[in-house]
mmCIF file with all atom_site columns, C-alpha atoms in Angstrom:
data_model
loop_
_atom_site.group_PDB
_atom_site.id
_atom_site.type_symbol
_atom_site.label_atom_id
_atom_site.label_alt_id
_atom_site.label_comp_id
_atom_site.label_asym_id
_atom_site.label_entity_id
_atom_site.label_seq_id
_atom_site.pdbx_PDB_ins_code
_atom_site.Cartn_x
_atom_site.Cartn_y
_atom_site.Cartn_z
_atom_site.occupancy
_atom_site.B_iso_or_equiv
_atom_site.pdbx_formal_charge
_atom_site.auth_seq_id
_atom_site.auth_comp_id
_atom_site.auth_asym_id
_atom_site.auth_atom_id
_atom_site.pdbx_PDB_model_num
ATOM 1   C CA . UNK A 1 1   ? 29.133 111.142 -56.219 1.00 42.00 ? 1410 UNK A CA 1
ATOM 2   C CA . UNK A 1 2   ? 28.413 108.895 -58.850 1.00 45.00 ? 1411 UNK A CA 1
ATOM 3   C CA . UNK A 1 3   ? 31.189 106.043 -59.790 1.00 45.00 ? 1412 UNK A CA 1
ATOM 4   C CA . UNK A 1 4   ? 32.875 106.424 -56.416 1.00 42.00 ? 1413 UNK A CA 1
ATOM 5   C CA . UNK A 1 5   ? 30.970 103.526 -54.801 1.00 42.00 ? 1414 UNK A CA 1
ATOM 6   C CA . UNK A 1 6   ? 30.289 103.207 -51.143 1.00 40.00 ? 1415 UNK A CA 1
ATOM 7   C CA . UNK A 1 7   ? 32.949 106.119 -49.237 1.00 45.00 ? 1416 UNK A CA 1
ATOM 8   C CA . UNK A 1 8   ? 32.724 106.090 -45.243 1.00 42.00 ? 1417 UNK A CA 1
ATOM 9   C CA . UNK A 1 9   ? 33.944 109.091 -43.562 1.00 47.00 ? 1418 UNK A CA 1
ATOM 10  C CA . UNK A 1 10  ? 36.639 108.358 -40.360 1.00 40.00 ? 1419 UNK A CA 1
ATOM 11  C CA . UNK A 1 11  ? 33.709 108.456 -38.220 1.00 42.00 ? 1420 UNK A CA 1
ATOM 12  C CA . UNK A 1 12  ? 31.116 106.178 -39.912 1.00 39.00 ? 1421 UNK A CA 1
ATOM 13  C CA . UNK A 1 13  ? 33.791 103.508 -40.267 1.00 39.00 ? 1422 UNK A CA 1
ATOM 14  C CA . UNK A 1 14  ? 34.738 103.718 -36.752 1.00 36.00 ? 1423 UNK A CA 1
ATOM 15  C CA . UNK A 1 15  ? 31.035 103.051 -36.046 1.00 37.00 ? 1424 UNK A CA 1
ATOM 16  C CA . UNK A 1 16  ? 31.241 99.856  -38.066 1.00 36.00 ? 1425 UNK A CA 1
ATOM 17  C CA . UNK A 1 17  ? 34.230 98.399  -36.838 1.00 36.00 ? 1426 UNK A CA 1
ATOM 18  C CA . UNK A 1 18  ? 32.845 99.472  -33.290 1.00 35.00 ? 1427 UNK A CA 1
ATOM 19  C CA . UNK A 1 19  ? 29.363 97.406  -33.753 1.00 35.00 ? 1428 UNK A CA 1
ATOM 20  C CA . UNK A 1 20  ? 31.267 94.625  -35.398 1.00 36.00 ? 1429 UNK A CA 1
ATOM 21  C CA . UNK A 1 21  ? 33.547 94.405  -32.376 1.00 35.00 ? 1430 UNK A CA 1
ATOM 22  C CA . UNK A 1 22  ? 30.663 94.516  -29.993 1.00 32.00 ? 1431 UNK A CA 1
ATOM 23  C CA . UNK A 1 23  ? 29.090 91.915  -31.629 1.00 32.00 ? 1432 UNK A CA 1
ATOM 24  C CA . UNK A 1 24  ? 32.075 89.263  -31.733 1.00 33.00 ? 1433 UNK A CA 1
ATOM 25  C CA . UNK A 1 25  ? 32.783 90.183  -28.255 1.00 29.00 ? 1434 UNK A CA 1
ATOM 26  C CA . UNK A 1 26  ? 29.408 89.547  -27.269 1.00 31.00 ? 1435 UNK A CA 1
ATOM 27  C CA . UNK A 1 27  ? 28.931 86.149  -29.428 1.00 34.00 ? 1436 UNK A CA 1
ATOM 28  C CA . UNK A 1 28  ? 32.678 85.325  -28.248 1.00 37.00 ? 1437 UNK A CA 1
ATOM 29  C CA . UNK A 1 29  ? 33.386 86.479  -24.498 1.00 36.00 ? 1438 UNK A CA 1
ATOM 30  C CA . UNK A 1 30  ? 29.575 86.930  -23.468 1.00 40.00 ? 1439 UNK A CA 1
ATOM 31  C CA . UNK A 1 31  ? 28.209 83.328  -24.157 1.00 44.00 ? 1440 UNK A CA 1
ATOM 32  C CA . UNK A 1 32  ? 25.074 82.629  -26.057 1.00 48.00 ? 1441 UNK A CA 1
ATOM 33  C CA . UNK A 1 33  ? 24.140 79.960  -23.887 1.00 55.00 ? 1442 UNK A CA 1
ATOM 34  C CA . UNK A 1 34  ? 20.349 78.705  -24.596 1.00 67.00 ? 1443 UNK A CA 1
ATOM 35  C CA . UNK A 1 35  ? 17.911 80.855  -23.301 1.00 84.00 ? 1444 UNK A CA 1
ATOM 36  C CA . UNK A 1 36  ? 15.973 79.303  -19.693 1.00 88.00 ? 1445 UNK A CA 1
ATOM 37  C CA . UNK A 1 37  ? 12.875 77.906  -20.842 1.00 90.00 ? 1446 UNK A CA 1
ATOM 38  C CA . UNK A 1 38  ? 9.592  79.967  -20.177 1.00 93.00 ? 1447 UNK A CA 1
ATOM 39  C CA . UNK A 1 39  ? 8.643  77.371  -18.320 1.00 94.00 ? 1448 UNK A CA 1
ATOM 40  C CA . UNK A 1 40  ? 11.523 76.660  -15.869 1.00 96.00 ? 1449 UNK A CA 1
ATOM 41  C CA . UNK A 1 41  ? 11.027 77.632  -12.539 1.00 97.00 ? 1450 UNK A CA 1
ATOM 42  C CA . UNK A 1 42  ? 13.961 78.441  -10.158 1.00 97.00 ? 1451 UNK A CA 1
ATOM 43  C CA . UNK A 1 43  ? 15.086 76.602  -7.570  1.00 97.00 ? 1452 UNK A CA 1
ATOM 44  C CA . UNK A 1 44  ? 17.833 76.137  -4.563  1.00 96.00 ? 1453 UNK A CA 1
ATOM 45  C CA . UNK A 1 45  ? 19.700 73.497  -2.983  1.00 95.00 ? 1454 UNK A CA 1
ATOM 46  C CA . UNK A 1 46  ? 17.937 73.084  0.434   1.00 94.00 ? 1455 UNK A CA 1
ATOM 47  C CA . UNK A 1 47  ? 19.250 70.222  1.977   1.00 93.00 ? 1456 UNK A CA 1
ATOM 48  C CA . UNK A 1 48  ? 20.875 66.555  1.366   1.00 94.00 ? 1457 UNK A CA 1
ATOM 49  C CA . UNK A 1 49  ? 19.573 64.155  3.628   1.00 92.00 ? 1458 UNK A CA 1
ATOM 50  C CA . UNK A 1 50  ? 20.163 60.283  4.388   1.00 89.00 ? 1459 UNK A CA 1
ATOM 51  C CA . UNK A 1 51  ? 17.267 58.190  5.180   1.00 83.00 ? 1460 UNK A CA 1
ATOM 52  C CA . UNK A 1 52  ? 17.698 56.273  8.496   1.00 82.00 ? 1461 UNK A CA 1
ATOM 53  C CA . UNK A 1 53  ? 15.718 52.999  7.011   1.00 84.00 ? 1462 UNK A CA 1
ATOM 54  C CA . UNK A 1 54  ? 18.684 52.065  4.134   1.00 85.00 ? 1463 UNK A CA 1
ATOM 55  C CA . UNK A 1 55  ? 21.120 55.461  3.864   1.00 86.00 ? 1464 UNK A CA 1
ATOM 56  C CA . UNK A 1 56  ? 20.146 56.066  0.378   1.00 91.00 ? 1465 UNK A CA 1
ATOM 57  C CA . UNK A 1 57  ? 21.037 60.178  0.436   1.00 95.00 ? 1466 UNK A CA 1
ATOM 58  C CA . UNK A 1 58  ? 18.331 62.000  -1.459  1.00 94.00 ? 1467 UNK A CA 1
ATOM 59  C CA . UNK A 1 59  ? 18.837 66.434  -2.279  1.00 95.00 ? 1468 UNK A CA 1
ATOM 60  C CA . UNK A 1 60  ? 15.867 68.554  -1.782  1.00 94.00 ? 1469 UNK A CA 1
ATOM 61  C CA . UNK A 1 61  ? 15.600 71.287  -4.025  1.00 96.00 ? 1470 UNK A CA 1
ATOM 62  C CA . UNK A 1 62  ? 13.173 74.174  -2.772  1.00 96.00 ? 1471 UNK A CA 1
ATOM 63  C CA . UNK A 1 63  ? 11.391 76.822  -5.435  1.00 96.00 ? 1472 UNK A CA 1
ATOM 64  C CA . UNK A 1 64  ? 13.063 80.030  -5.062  1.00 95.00 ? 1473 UNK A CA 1
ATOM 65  C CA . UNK A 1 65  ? 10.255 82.054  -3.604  1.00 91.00 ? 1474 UNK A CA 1
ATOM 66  C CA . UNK A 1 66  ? 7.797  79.272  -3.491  1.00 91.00 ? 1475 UNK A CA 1
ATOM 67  C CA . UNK A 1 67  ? 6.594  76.391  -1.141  1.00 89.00 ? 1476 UNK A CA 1
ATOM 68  C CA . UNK A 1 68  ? 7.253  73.349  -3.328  1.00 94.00 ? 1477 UNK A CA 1
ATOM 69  C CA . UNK A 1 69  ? 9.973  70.802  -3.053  1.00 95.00 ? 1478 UNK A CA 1
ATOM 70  C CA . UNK A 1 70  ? 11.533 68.538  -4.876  1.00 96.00 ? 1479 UNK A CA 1
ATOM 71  C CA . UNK A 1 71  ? 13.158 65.474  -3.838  1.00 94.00 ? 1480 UNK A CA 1
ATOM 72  C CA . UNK A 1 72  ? 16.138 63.898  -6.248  1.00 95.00 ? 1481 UNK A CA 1
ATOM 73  C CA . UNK A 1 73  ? 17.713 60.252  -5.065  1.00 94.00 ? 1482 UNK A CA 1
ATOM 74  C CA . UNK A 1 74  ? 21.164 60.276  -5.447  1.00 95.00 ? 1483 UNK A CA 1
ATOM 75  C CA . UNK A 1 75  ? 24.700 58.617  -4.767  1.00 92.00 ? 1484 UNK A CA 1
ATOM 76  C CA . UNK A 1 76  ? 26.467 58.639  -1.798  1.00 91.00 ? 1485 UNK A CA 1
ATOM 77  C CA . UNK A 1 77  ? 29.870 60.568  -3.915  1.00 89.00 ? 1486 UNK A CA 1
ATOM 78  C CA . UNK A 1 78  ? 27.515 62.637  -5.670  1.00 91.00 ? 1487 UNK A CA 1
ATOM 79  C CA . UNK A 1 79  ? 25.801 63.837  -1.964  1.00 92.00 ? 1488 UNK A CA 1
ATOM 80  C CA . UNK A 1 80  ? 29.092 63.967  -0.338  1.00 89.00 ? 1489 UNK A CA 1
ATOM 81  C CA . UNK A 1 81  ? 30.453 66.258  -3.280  1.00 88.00 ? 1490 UNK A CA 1
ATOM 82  C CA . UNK A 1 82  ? 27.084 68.503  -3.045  1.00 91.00 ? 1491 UNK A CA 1
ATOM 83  C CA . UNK A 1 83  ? 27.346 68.578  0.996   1.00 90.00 ? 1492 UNK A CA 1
ATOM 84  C CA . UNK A 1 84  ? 30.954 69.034  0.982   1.00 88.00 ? 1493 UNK A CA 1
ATOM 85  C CA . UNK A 1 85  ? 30.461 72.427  -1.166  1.00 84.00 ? 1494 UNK A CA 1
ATOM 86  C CA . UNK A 1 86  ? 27.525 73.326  0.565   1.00 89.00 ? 1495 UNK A CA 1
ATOM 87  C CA . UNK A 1 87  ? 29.198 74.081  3.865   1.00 86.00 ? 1496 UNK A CA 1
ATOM 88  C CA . UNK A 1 88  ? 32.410 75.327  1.904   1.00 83.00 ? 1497 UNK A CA 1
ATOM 89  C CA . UNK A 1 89  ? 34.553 72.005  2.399   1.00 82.00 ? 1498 UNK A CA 1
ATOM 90  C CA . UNK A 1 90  ? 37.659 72.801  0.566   1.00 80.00 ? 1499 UNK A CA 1
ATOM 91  C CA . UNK A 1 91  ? 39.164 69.417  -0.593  1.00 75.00 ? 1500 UNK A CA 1
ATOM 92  C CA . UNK A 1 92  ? 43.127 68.958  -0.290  1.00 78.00 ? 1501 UNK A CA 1
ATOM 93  C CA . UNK A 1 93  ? 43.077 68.183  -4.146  1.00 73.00 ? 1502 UNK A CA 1
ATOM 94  C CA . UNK A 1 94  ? 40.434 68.772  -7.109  1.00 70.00 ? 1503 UNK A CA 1
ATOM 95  C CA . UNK A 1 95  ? 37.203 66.171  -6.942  1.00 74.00 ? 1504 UNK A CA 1
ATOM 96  C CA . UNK A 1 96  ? 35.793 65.129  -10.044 1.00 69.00 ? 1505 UNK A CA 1
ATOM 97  C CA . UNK A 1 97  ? 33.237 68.157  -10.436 1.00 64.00 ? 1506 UNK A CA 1
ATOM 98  C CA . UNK A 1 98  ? 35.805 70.337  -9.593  1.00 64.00 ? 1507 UNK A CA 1
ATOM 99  C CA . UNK A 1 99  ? 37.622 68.868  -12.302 1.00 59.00 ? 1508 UNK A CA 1
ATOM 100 C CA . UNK A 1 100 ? 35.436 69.316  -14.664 1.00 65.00 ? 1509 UNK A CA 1
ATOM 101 C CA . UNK A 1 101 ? 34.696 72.794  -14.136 1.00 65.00 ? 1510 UNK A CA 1
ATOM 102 C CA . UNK A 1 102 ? 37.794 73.380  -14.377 1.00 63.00 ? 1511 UNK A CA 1
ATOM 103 C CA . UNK A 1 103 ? 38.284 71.643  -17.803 1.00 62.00 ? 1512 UNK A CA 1
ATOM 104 C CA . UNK A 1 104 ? 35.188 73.073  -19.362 1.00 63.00 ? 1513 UNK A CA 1
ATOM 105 C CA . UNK A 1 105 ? 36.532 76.701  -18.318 1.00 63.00 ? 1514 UNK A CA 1
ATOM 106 C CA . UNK A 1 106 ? 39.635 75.798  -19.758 1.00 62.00 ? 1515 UNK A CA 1
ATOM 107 C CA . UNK A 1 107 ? 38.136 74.958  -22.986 1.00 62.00 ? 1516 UNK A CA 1
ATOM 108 C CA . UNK A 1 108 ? 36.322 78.435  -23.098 1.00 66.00 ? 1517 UNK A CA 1
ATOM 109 C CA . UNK A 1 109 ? 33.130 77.111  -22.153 1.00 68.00 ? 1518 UNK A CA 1
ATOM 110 C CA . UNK A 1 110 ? 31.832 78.436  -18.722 1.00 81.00 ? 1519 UNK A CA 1
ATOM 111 C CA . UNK A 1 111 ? 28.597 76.970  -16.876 1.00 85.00 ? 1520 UNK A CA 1
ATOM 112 C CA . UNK A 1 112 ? 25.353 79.604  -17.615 1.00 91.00 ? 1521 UNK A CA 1
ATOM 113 C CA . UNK A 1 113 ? 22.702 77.325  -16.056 1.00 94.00 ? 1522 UNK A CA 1
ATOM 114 C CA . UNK A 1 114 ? 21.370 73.902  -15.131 1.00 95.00 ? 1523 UNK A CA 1
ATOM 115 C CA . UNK A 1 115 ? 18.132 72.889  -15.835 1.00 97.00 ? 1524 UNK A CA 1
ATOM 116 C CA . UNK A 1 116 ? 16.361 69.380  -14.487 1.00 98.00 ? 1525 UNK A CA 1
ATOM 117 C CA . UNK A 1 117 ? 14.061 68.927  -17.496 1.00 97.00 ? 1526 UNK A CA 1
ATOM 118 C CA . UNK A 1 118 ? 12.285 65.763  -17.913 1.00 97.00 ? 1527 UNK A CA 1
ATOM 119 C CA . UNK A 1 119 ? 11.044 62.965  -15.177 1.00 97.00 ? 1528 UNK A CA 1
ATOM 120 C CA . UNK A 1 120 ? 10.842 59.699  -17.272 1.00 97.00 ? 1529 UNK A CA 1
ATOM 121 C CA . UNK A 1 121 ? 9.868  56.057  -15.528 1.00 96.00 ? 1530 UNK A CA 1
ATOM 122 C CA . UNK A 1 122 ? 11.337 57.590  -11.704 1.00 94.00 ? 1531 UNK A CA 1
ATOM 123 C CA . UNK A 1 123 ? 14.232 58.743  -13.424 1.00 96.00 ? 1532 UNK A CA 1
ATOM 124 C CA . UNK A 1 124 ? 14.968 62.606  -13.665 1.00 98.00 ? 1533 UNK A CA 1
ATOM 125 C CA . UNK A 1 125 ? 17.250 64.539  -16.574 1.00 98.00 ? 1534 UNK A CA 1
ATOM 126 C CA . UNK A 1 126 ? 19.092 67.350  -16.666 1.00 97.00 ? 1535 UNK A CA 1
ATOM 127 C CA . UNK A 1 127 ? 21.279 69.713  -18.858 1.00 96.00 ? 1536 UNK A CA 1
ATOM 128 C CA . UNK A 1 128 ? 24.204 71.780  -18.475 1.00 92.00 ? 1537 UNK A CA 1
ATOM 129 C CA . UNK A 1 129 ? 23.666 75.058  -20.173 1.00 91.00 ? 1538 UNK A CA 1
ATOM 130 C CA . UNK A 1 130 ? 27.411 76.423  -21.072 1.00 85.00 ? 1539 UNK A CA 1
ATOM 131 C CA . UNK A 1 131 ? 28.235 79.974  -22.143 1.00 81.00 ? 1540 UNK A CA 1
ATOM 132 C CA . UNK A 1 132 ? 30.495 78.731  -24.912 1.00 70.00 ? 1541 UNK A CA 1
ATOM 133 C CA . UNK A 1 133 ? 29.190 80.854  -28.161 1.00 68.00 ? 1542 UNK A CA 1
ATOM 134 C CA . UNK A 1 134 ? 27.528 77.907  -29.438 1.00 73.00 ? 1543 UNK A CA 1
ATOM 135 C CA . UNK A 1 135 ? 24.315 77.591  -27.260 1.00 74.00 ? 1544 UNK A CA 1
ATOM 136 C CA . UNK A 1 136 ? 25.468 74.235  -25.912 1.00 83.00 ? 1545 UNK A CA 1
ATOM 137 C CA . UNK A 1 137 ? 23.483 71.880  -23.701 1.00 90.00 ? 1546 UNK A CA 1
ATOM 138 C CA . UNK A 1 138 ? 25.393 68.987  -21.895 1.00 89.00 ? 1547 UNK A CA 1
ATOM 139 C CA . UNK A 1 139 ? 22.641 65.950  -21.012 1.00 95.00 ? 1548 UNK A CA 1
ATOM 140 C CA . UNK A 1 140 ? 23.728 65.300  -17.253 1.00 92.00 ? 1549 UNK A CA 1
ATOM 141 C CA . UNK A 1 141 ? 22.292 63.669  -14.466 1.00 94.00 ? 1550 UNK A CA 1
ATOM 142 C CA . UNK A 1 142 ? 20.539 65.621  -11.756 1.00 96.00 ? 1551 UNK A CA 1
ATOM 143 C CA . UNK A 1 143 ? 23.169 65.365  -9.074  1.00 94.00 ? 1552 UNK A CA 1
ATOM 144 C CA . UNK A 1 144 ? 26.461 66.108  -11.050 1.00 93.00 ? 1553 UNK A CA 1
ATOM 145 C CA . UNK A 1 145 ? 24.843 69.138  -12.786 1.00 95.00 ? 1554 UNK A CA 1
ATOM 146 C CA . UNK A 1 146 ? 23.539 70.674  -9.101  1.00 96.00 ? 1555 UNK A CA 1
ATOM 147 C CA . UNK A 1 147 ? 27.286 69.621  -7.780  1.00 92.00 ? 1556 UNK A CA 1
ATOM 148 C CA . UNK A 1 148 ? 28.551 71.334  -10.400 1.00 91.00 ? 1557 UNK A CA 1
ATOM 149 C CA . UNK A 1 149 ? 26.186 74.082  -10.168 1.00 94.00 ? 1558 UNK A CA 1
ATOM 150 C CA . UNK A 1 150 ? 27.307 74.783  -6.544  1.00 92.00 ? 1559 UNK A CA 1
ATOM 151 C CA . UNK A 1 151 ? 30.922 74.741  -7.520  1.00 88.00 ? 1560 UNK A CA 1
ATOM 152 C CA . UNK A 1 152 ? 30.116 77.665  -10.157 1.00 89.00 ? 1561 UNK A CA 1
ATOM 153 C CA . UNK A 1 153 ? 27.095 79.405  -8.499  1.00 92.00 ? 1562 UNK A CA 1
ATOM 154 C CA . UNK A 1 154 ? 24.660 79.659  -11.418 1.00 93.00 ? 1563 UNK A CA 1
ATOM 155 C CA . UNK A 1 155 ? 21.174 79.276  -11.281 1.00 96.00 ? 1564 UNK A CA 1
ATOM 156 C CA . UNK A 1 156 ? 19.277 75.927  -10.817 1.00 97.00 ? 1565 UNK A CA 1
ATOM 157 C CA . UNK A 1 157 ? 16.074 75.396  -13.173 1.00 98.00 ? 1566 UNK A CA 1
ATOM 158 C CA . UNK A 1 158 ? 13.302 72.711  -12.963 1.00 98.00 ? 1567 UNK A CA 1
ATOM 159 C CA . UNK A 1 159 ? 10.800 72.740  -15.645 1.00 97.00 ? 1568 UNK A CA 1
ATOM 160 C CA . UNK A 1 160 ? 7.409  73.231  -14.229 1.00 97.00 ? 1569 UNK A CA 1
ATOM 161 C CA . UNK A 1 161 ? 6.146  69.840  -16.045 1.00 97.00 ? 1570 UNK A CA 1
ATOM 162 C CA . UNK A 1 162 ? 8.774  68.136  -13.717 1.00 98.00 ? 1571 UNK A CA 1
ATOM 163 C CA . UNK A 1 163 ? 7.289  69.878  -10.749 1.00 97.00 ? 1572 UNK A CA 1
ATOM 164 C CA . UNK A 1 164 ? 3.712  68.961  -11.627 1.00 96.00 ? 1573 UNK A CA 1
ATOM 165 C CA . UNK A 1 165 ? 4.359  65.344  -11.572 1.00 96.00 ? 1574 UNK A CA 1
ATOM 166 C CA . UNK A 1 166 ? 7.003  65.087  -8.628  1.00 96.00 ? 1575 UNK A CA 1
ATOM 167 C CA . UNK A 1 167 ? 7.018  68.435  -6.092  1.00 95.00 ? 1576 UNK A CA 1
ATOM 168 C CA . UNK A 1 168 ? 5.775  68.312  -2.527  1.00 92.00 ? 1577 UNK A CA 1
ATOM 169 C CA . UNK A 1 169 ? 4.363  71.028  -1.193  1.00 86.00 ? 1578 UNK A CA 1
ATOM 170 C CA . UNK A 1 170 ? 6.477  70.789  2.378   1.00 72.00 ? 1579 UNK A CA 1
ATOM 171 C CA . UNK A 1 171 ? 9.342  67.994  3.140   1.00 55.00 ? 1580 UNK A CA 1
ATOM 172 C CA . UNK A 1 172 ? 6.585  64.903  4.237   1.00 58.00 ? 1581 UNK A CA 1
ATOM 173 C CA . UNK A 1 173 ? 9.373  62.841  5.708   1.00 47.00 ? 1582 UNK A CA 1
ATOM 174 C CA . UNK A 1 174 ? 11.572 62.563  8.706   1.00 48.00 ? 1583 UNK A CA 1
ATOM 175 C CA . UNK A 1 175 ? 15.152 62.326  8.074   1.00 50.00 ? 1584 UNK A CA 1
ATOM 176 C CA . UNK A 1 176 ? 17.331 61.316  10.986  1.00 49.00 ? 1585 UNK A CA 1
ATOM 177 C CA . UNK A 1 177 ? 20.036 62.810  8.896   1.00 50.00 ? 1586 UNK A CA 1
ATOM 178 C CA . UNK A 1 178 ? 20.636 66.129  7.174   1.00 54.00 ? 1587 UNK A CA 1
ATOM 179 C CA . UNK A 1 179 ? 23.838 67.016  5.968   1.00 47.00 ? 1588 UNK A CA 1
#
């Protein structure tokens, strides 16, 4: 009636409280992370491998579904930490990606993604993408985010531009090692 101004029945007002819980649950608890580029392609972990000429390691990520590979140098801690999860080493005490997965969960912020996004002068990039209600992206490089990837099994993402200028279409070299 006129004068009254806005009157919600019991059920209408449940409804909005309902919605507006959904939707602070959802920003809150569910993330927002950034969504994965249109162009990203996914990828796996395939193998880490040490080159028998000077034992730099190198990872070799394989498109999920696909033929291509890509081929990321990397430290020896960095292939030892990937390796070690790989075949489900369990450490007697936390290693530093552990560590930080651990500290980014604790600060409400869980890993969504990683995505290897740019390939500038030999050098690759990547982000963290972290379910933290904010849509944050960490800059990273390559071999911590896919160690740390591992550690919380979420998706790995290369940006097809990356592939363009550095996938192979089959592993074209010998390793005497494979971890």
């Amino acid at each position: 009636s006129p004068g009254r101004g806005c009157v919600m029945g019991v059920g209408a007002r449940f409804s909005v409280i309902f919605v507006g819980m959904l939707l602070v649950t959802t920003l809150v608890l569910g993330g927002c992370a950034p969504g994965i580029p249109k162009t990203a392609v996914e990828m796996t972990i395939d193998r880490v491998t040490v080159s028998s000429l000077d034992y730099s390691p190198t990872v070799v990520l394989k498109e999920k579904g696909g033929q291509r590979y890509l081929p990321i140098a990397i430290g020896i801690a960095e292939a030892e930490a990937i390796a070690a999860e790989m075949y489900g080493v369990i450490p007697q005490r936390p290693r530093t990606h552990d560590l930080l997965r651990s500290v980014g969960a604790a600060a409400g912020g869980d890993l969504e993604y990683i995505l290897i996004d740019d390939l500038r002068e030999d050098t690759f990039y990547a982000k963290i993408a972290l379910a933290d209600g904010r849509a944050t992206m960490v800059d990273s490089r390559p071999s911590d985010a896919l160690a740390l990837a591992l550690r919380a099994k979420v998706p790995i993402y290369v940006e097809a531009s990356v592939l363009e200028k550095a996938a192979i279409s089959a592993p074209q070299y010998n390793s005497d090692h494979t971890w």
